[in-house]
mmCIF file of C-alpha atoms and ligand atoms in Angstrom:
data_model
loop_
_atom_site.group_PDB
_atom_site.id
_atom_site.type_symbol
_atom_site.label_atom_id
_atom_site.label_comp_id
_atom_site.label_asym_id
_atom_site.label_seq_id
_atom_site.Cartn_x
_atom_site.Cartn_y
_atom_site.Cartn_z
ATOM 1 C CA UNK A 1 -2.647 33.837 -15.021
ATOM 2 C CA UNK A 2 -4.486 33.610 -11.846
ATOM 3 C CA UNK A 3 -2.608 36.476 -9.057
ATOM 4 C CA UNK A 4 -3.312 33.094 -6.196
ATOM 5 C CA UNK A 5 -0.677 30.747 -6.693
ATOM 6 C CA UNK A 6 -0.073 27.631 -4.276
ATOM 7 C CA UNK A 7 2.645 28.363 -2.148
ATOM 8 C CA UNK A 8 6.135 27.756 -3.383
ATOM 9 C CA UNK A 9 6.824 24.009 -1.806
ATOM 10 C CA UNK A 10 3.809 22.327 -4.147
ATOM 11 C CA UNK A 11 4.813 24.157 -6.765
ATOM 12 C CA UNK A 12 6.096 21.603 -8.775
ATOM 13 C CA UNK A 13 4.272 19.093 -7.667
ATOM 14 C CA UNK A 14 2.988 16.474 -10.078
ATOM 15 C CA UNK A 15 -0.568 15.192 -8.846
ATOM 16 C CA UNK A 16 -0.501 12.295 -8.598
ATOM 17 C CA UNK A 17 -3.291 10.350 -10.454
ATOM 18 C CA UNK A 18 -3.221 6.862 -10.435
ATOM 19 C CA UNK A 19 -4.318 5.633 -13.734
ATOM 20 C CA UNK A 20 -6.307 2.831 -13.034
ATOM 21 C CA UNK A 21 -7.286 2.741 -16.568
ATOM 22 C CA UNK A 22 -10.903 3.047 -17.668
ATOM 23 C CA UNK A 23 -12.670 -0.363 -18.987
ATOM 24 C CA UNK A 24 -13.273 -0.038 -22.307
ATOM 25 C CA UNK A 25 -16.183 -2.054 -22.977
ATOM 26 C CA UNK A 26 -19.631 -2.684 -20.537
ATOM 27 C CA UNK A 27 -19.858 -5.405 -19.190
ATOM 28 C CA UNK A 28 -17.497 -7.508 -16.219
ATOM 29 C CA UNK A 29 -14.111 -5.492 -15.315
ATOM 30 C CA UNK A 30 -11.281 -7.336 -14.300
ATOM 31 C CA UNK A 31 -9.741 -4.765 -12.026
ATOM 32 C CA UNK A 32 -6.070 -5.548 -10.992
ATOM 33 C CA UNK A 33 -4.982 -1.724 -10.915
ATOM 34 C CA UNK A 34 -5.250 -0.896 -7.212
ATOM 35 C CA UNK A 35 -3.765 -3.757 -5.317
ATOM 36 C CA UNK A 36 -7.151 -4.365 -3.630
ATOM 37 C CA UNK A 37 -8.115 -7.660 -1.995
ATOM 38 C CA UNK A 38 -9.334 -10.382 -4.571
ATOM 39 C CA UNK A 39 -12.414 -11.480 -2.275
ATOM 40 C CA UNK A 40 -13.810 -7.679 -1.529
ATOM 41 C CA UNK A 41 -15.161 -7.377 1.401
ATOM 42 C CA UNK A 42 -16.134 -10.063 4.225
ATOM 43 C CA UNK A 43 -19.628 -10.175 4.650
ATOM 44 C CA UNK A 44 -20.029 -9.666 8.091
ATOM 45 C CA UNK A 45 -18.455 -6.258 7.235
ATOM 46 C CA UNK A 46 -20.767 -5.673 4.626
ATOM 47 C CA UNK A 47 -24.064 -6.440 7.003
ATOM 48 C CA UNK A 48 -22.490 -4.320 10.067
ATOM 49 C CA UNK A 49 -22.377 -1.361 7.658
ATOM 50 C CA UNK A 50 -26.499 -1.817 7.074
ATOM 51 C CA UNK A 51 -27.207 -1.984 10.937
ATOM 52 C CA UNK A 52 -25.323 1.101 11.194
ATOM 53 C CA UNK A 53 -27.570 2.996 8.985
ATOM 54 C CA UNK A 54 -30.015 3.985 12.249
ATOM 55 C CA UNK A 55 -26.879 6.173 13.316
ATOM 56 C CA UNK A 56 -25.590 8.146 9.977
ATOM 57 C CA UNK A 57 -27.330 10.986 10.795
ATOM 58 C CA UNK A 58 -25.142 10.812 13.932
ATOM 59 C CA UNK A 59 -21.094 12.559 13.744
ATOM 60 C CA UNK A 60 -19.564 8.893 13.639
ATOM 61 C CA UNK A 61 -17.810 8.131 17.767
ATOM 62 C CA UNK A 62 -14.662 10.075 18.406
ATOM 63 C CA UNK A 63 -11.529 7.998 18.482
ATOM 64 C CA UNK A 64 -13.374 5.362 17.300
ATOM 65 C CA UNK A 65 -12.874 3.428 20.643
ATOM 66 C CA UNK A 66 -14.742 0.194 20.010
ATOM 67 C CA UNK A 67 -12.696 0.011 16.582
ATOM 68 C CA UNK A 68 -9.308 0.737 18.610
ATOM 69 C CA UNK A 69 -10.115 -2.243 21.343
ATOM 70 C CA UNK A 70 -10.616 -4.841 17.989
ATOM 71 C CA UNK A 71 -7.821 -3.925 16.277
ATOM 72 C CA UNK A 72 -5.793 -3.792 19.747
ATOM 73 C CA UNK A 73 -7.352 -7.248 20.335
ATOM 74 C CA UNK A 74 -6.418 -8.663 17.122
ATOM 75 C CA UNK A 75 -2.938 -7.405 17.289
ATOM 76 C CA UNK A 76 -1.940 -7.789 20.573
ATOM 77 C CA UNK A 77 -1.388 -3.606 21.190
ATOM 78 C CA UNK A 78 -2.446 -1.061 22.778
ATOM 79 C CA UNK A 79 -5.507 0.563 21.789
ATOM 80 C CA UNK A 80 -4.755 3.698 23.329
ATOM 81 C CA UNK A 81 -2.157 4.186 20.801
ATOM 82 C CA UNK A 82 -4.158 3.355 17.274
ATOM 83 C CA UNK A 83 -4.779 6.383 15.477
ATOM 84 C CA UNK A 84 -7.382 6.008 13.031
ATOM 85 C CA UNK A 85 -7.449 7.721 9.490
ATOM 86 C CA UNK A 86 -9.924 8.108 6.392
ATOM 87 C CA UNK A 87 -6.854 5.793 4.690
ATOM 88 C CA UNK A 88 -3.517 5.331 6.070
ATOM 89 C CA UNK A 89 -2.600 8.620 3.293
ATOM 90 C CA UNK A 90 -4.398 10.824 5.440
ATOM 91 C CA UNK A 91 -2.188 9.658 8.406
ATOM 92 C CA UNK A 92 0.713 9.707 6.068
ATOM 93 C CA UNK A 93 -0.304 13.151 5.459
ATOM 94 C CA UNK A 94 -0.709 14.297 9.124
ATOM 95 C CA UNK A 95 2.113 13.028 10.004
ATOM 96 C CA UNK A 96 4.524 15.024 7.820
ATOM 97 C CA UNK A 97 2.023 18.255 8.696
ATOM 98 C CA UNK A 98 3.409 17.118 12.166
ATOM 99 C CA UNK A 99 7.390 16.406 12.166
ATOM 100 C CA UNK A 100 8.313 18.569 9.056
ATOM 101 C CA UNK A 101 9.186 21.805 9.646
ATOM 102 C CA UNK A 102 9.605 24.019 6.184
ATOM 103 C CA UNK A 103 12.849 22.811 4.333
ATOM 104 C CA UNK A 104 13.269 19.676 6.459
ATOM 105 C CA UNK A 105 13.994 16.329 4.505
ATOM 106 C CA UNK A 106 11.954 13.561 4.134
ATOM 107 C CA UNK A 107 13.554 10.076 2.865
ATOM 108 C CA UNK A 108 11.462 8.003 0.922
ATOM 109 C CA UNK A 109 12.638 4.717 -1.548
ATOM 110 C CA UNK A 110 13.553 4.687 -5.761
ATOM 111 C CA UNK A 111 10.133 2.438 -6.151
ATOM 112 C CA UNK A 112 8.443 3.387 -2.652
ATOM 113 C CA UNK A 113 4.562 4.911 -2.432
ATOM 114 C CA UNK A 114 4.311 7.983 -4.538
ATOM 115 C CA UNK A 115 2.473 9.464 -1.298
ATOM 116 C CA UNK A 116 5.242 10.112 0.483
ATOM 117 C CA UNK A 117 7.013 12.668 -1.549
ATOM 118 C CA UNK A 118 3.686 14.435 -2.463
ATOM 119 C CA UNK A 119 2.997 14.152 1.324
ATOM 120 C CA UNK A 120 6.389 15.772 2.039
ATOM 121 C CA UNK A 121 5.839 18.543 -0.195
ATOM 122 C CA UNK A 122 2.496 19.372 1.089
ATOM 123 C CA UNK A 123 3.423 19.869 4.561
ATOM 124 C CA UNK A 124 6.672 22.297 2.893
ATOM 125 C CA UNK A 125 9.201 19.729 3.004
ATOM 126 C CA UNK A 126 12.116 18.209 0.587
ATOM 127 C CA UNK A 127 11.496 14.838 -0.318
ATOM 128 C CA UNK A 128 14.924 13.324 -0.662
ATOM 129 C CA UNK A 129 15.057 9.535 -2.414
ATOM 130 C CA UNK A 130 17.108 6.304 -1.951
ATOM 131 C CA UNK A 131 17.641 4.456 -4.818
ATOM 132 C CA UNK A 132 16.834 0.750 -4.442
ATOM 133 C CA UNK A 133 19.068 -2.132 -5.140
ATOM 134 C CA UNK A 134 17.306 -5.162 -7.650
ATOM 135 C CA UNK A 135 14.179 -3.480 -7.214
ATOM 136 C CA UNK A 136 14.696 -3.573 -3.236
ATOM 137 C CA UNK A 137 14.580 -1.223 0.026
ATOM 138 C CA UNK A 138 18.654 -0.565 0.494
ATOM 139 C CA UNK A 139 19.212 -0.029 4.134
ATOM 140 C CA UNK A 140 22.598 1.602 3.186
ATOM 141 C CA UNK A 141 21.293 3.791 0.238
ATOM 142 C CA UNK A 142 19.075 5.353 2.810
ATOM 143 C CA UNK A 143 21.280 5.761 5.463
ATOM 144 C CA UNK A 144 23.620 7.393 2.928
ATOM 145 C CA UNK A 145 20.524 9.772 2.376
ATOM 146 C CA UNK A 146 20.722 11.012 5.468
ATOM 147 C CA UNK A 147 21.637 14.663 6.322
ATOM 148 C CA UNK A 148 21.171 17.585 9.219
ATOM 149 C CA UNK A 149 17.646 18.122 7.218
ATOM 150 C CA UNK A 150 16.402 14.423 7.639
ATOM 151 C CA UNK A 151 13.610 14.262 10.195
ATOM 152 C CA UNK A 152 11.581 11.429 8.564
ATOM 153 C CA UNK A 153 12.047 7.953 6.530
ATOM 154 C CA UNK A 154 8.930 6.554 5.318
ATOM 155 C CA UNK A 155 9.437 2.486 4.322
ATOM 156 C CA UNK A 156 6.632 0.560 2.938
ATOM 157 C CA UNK A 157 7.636 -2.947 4.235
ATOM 158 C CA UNK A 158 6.354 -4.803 1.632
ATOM 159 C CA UNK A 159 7.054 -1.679 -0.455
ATOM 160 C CA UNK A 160 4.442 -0.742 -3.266
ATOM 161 C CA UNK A 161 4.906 -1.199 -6.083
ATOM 162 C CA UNK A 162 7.812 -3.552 -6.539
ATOM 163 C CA UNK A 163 6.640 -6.133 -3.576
ATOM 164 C CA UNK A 164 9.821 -7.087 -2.525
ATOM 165 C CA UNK A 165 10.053 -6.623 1.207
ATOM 166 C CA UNK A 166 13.337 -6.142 4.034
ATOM 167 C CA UNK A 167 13.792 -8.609 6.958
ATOM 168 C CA UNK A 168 13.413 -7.458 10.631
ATOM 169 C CA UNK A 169 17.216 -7.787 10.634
ATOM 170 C CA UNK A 170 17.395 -4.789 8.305
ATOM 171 C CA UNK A 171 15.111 -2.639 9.600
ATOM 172 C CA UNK A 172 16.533 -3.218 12.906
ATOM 173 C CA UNK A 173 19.934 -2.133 11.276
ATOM 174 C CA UNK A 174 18.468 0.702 9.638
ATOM 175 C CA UNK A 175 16.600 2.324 12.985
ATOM 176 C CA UNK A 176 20.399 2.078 14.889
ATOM 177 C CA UNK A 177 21.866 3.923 12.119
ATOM 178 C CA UNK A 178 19.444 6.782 12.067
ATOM 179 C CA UNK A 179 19.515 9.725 14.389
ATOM 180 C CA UNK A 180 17.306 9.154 17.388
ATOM 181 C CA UNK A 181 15.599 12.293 15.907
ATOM 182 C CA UNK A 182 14.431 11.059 12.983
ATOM 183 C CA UNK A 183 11.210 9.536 12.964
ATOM 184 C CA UNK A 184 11.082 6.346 10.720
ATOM 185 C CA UNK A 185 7.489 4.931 9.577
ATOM 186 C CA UNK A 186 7.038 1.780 8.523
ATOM 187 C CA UNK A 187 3.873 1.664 6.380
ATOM 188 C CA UNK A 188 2.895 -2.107 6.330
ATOM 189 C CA UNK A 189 0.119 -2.095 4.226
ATOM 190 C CA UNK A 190 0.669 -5.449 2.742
ATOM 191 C CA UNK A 191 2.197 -7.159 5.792
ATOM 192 C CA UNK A 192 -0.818 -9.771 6.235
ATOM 193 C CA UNK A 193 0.280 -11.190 2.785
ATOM 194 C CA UNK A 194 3.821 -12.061 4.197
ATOM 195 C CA UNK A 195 4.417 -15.544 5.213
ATOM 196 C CA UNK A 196 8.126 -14.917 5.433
ATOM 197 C CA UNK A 197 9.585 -15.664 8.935
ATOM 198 C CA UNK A 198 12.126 -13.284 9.094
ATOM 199 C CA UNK A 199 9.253 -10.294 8.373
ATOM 200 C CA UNK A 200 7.628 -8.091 10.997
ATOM 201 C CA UNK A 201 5.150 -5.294 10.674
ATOM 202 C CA UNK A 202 6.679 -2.894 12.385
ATOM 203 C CA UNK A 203 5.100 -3.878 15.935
ATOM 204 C CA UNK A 204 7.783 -4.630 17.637
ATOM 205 C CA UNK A 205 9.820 -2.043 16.229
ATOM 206 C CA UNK A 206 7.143 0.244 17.646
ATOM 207 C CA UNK A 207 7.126 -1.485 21.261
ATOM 208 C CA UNK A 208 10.862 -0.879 21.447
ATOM 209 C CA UNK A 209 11.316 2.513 20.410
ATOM 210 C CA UNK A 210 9.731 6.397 20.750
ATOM 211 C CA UNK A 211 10.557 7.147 17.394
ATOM 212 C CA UNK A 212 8.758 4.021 14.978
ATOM 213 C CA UNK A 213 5.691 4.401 13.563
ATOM 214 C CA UNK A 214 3.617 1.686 11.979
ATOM 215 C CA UNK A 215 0.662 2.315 9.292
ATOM 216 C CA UNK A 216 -2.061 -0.372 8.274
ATOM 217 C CA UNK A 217 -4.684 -0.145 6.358
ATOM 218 C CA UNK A 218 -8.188 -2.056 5.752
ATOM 219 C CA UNK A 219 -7.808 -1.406 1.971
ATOM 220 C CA UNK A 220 -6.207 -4.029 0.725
ATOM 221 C CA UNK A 221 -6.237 -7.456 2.623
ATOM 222 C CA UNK A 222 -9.454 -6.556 3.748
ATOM 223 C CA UNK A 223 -10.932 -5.066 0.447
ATOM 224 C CA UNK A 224 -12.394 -1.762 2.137
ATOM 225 C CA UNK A 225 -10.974 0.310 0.199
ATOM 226 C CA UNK A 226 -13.725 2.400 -0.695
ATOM 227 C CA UNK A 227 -14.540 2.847 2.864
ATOM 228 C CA UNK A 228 -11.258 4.784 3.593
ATOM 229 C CA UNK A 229 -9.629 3.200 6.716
ATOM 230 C CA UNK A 230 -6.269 2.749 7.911
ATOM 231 C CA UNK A 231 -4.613 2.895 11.530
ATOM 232 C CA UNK A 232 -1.358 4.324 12.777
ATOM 233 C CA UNK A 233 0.580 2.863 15.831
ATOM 234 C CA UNK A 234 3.014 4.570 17.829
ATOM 235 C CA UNK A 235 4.938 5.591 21.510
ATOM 236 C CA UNK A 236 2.028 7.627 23.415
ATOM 237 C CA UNK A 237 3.528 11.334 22.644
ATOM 238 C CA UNK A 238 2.955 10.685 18.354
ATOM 239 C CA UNK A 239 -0.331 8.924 18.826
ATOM 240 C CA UNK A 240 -1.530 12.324 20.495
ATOM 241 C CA UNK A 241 -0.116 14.743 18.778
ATOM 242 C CA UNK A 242 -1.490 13.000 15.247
ATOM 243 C CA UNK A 243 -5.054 12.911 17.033
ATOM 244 C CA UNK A 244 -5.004 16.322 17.904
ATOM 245 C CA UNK A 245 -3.835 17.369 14.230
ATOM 246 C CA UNK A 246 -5.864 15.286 12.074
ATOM 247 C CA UNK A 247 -9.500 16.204 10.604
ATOM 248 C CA UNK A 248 -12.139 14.553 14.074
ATOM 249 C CA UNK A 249 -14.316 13.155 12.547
ATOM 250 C CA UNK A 250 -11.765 11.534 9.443
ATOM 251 C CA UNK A 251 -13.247 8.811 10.153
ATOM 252 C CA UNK A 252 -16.919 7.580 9.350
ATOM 253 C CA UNK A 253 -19.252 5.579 11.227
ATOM 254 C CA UNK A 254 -19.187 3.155 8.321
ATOM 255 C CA UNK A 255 -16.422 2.646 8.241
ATOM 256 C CA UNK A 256 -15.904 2.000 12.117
ATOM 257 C CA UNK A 257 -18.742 -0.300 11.623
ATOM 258 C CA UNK A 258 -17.318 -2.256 9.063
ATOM 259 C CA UNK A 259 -13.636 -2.248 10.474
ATOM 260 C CA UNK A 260 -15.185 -3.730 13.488
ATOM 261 C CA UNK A 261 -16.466 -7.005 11.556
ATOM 262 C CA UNK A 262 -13.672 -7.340 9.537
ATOM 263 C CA UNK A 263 -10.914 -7.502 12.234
ATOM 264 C CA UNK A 264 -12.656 -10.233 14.091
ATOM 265 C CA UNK A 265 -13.986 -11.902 10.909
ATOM 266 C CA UNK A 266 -10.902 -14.169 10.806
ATOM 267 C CA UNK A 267 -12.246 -16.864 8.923
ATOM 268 C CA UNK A 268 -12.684 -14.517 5.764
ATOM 269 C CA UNK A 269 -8.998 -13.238 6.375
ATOM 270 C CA UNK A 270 -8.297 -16.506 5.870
ATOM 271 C CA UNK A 271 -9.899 -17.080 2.713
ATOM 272 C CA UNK A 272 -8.178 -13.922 0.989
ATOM 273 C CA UNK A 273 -4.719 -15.439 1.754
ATOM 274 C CA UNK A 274 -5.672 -19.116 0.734
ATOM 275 C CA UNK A 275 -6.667 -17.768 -2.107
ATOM 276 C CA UNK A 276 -3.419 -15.560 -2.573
ATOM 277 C CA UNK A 277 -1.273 -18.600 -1.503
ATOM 278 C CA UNK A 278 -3.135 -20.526 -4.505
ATOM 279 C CA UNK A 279 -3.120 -17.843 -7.353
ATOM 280 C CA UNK A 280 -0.070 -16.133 -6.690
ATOM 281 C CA UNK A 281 2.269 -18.753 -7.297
ATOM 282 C CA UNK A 282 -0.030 -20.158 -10.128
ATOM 283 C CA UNK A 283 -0.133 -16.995 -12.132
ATOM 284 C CA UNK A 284 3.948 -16.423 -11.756
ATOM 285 C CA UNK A 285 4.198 -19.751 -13.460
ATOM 286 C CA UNK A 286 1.756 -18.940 -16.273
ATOM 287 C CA UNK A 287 3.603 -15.749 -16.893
ATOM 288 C CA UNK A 288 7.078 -17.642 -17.387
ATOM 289 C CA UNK A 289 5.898 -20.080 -19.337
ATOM 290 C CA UNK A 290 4.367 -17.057 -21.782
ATOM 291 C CA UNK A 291 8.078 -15.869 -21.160
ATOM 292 C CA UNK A 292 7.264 -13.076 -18.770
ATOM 293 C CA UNK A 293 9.232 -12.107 -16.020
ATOM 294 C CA UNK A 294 7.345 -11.399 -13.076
ATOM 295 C CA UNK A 295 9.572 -9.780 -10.052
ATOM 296 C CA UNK A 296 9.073 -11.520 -6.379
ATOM 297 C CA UNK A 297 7.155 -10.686 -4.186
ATOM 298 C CA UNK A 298 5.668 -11.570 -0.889
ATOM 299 C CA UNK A 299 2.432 -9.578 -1.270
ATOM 300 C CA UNK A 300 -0.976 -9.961 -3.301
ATOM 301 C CA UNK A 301 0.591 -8.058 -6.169
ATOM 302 C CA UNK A 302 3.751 -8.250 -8.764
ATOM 303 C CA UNK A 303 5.349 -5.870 -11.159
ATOM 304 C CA UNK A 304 5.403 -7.684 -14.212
ATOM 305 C CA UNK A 305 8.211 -6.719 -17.000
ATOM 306 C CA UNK A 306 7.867 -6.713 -20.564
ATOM 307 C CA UNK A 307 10.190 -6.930 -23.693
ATOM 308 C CA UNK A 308 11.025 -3.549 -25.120
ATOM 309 C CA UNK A 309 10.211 -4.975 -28.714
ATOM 310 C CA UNK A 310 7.608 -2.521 -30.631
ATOM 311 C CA UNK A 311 4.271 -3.430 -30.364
ATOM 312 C CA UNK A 312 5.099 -5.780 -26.886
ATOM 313 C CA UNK A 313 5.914 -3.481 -24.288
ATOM 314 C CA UNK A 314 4.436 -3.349 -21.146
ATOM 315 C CA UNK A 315 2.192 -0.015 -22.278
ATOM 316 C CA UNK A 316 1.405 -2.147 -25.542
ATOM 317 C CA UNK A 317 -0.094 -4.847 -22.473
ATOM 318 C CA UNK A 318 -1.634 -2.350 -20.795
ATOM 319 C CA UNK A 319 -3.635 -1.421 -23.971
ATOM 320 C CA UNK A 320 -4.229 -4.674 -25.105
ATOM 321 C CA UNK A 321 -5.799 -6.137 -21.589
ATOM 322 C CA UNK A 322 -7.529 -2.594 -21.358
ATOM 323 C CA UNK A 323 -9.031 -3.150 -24.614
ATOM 324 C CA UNK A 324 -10.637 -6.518 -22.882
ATOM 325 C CA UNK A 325 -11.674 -4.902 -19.885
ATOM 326 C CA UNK A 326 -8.527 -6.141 -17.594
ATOM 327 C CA UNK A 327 -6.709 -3.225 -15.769
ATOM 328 C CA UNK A 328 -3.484 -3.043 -14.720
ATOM 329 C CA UNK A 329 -1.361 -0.125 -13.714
ATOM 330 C CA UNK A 330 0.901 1.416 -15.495
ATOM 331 C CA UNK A 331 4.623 2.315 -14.099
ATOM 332 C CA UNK A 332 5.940 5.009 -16.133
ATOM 333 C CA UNK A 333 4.869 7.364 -13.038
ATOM 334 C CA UNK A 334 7.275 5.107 -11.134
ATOM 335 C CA UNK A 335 9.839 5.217 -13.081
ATOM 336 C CA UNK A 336 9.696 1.687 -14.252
ATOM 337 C CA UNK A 337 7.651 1.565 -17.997
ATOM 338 C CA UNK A 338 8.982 -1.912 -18.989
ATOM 339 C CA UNK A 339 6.759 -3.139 -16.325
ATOM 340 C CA UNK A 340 3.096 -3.202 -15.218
ATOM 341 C CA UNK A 341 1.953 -3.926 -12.144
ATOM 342 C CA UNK A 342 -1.023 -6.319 -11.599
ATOM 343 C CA UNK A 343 -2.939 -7.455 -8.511
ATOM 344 C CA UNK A 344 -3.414 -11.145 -7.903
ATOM 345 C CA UNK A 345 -7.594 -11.439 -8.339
ATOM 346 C CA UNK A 346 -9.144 -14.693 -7.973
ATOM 347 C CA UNK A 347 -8.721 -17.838 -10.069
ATOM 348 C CA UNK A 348 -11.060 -17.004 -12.810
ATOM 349 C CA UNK A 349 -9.679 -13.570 -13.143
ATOM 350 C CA UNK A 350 -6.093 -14.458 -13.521
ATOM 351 C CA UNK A 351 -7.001 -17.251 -15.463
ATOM 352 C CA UNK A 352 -8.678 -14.517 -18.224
ATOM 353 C CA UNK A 353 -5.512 -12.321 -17.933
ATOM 354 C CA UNK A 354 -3.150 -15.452 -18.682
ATOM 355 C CA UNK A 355 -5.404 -16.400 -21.794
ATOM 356 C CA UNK A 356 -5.346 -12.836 -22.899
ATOM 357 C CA UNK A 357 -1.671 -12.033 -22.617
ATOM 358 C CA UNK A 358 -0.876 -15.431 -24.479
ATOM 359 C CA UNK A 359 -3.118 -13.895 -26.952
ATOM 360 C CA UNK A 360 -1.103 -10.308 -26.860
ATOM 361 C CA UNK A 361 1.865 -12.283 -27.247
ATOM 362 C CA UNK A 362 0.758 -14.876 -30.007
ATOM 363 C CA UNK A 363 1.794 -17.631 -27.922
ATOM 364 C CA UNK A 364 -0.612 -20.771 -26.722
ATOM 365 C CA UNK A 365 -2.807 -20.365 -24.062
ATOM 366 C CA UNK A 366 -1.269 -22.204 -21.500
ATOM 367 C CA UNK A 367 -3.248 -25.476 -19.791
ATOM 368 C CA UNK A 368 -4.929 -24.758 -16.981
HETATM 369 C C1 PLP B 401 -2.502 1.090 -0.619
HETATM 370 C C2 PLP B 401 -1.385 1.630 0.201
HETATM 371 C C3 PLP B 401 -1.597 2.466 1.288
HETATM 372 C C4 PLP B 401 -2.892 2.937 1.700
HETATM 373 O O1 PLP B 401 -3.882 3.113 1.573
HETATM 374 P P1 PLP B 401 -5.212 3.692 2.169
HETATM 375 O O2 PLP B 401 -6.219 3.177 1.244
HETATM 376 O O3 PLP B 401 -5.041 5.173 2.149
HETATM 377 O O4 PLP B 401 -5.294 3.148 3.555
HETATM 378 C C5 PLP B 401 -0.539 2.901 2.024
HETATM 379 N N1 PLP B 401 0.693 2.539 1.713
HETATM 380 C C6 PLP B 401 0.957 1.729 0.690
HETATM 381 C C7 PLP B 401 2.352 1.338 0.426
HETATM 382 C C8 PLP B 401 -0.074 1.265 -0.104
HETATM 383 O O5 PLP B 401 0.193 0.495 -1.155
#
């Protein structure tokens, strides 16, 4: 046994490795593991990476100004206040390292982000859960969470990976129940998907209060997930102290490049939610008709349940789809294993994984 051991607060921690699930054969993957856009990346993106080659061997711009004024721009905010991150986790990260002292609590949801807790623990605090209702944020559970300890509630509004998602109502009623000294962050990594009108990001939460936070990220809507961006946005005081904790150059040049494009490529924004418009609701159809039930959700992603019959579980699925190149993510991390969760891709995609779990299930392939 090695005399350096990590100190006592990761201890136990599990690592957390998201099985994406390796393709089994060569050839095309279907990849529906990660939640990542079904378009990849807009193309302007793509070319504003290669005319930012001349500048790589360059420490990419601090604060990543230029990226701050298109994000403000697209958003309506302040750019002053974006805090930019190699991911939104390495803001989630920083901003535990920030507001938790040792031993202080951190809230987080039954089904929420995995990152949070992990997060918590990192920085030496207790990560302390609320248990969801139907597969739902409760507002109450996590208010009855609360103690002296509490000093942050993380919500993912769409929450990963159930993508079921709270109205502004709700998160309005949670914020006036919670100590003005706890600091809630809404991460709103899915919130471009929602077309729900009584949904809000978290901006005007943010406007309206000194202790919101809101987290985005260009890894999913925007399919740049390999790049490692995501943006914080908060009162003046938390956007500081996060830039003056977090790694300064987190951030790479192309990344900043590519961010750039992609916020004021609007047209290919567009196109990822016409398509997710088209193939969400088709594929949730396919799956009941093959007898599955697929949970709602308002985001480019669904947990998907299975019987608990042998040989047509969900981990049976995940096999079986593995076994033709199709991944999906498994939920027994989550503490959900008669489910998988699967990413809406585009309509050829879902149309294979439709044809193959009629085939898993010995049932007709469904018409098109
Ligand atoms: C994917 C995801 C993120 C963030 O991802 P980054 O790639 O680190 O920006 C954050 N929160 C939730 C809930 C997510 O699902």
């Amino acid at each position: 046994m090695s005399t350096i051991k990590p100190k006592s607060s990761i201890a136990t921690m599990v690592s957390y490795t998201p099985n994406h699930g390796g393709a089994k054969k060569p050839g095309k993957v279907i990849r529906l593991s990660a939640n990542e856009g079904a378009l990849g990346m807009s193309p302007k993106a793509l070319a504003a990476m290669h005319s930012a080659d001349p500048d790589l061997h360059r420490y990419p711009a601090l604060g990543a100004s230029r990226l701050a004024e298109a994000v403000g721009r697209r958003n309506g905010i302040d750019p002053a206040r974006i805090v930019f991150g190699c991911g939104s986790d390495e803001l989630i990260q920083v901003l535990c390292l920030a507001y938790l002292e040792p031993g202080d609590e951190a809230i987080y949801t039954q089904y929420g982000f995995l990152v949070y807790p992990m997060a918590t623990r990192i920085a030496g605090g207790v990560p302390v859960v609320a248990p969801d209702d139907e597969y739902t944020v409760s507002v109450d559970a996590i208010l009855n969470a609360v103690t002296a300890r509490t000093r942050m509630v993380f919500l993912a509004n769409p929450n990963n990976p159930t993508g079921t998602y709270i109205p502004q109502e709700e998160v309005k009623r949670l914020r006036a129940g919670l100590r003005d000294d706890i600091l809630l962050v809404l991460d709103a990594a899915y919130c471009e998907y929602v077309t729900k009108n009584d949904y809000d990001s978290g901006i005007e939460m943010v406007e309206s209060h000194d202790n919101v936070v809101m987290l985005r990220t260009f890894s999913k809507l925007y399919g740049m997930a390999g790049l490692r961006l995501g943006w914080a946005y908060g009162p003046k005081e938390i956007a500081a102290t996060l830039e003056s904790i977090k790694q300064p150059f987190g951030v790479n040049s192309l990344a900043i490049a590519a961010g750039i494009a992609a916020v004021e490529d609007l047209a290919f924004q567009e196109a990822v939610l016409e398509s997710n418009n088209k193939w969400l609701p088709w594929s949730v159809e396919k799956f009941t008709e093959l007898g599955l039930e697929a949970l709602p959700t308002v985001t480019n992603f669904l947990m998907l349940r299975f019987p608990e019959t042998d040989g047509k579980t969900a981990e049976d699925a995940r096999r079986f789809l593995a076994e033709r190149n199709i991944l999906v993510r498994e939920m027994a991390g989550y503490g959900a294993p008669d489910t998988v969760r699967l990413s809406i891709g585009t309509g050829e995609e879902m149309r294979d994984v439709v044809d193959a779990l009629a085939d898993f299930l010995g049932k007709e392939r469904p018409a098109s």
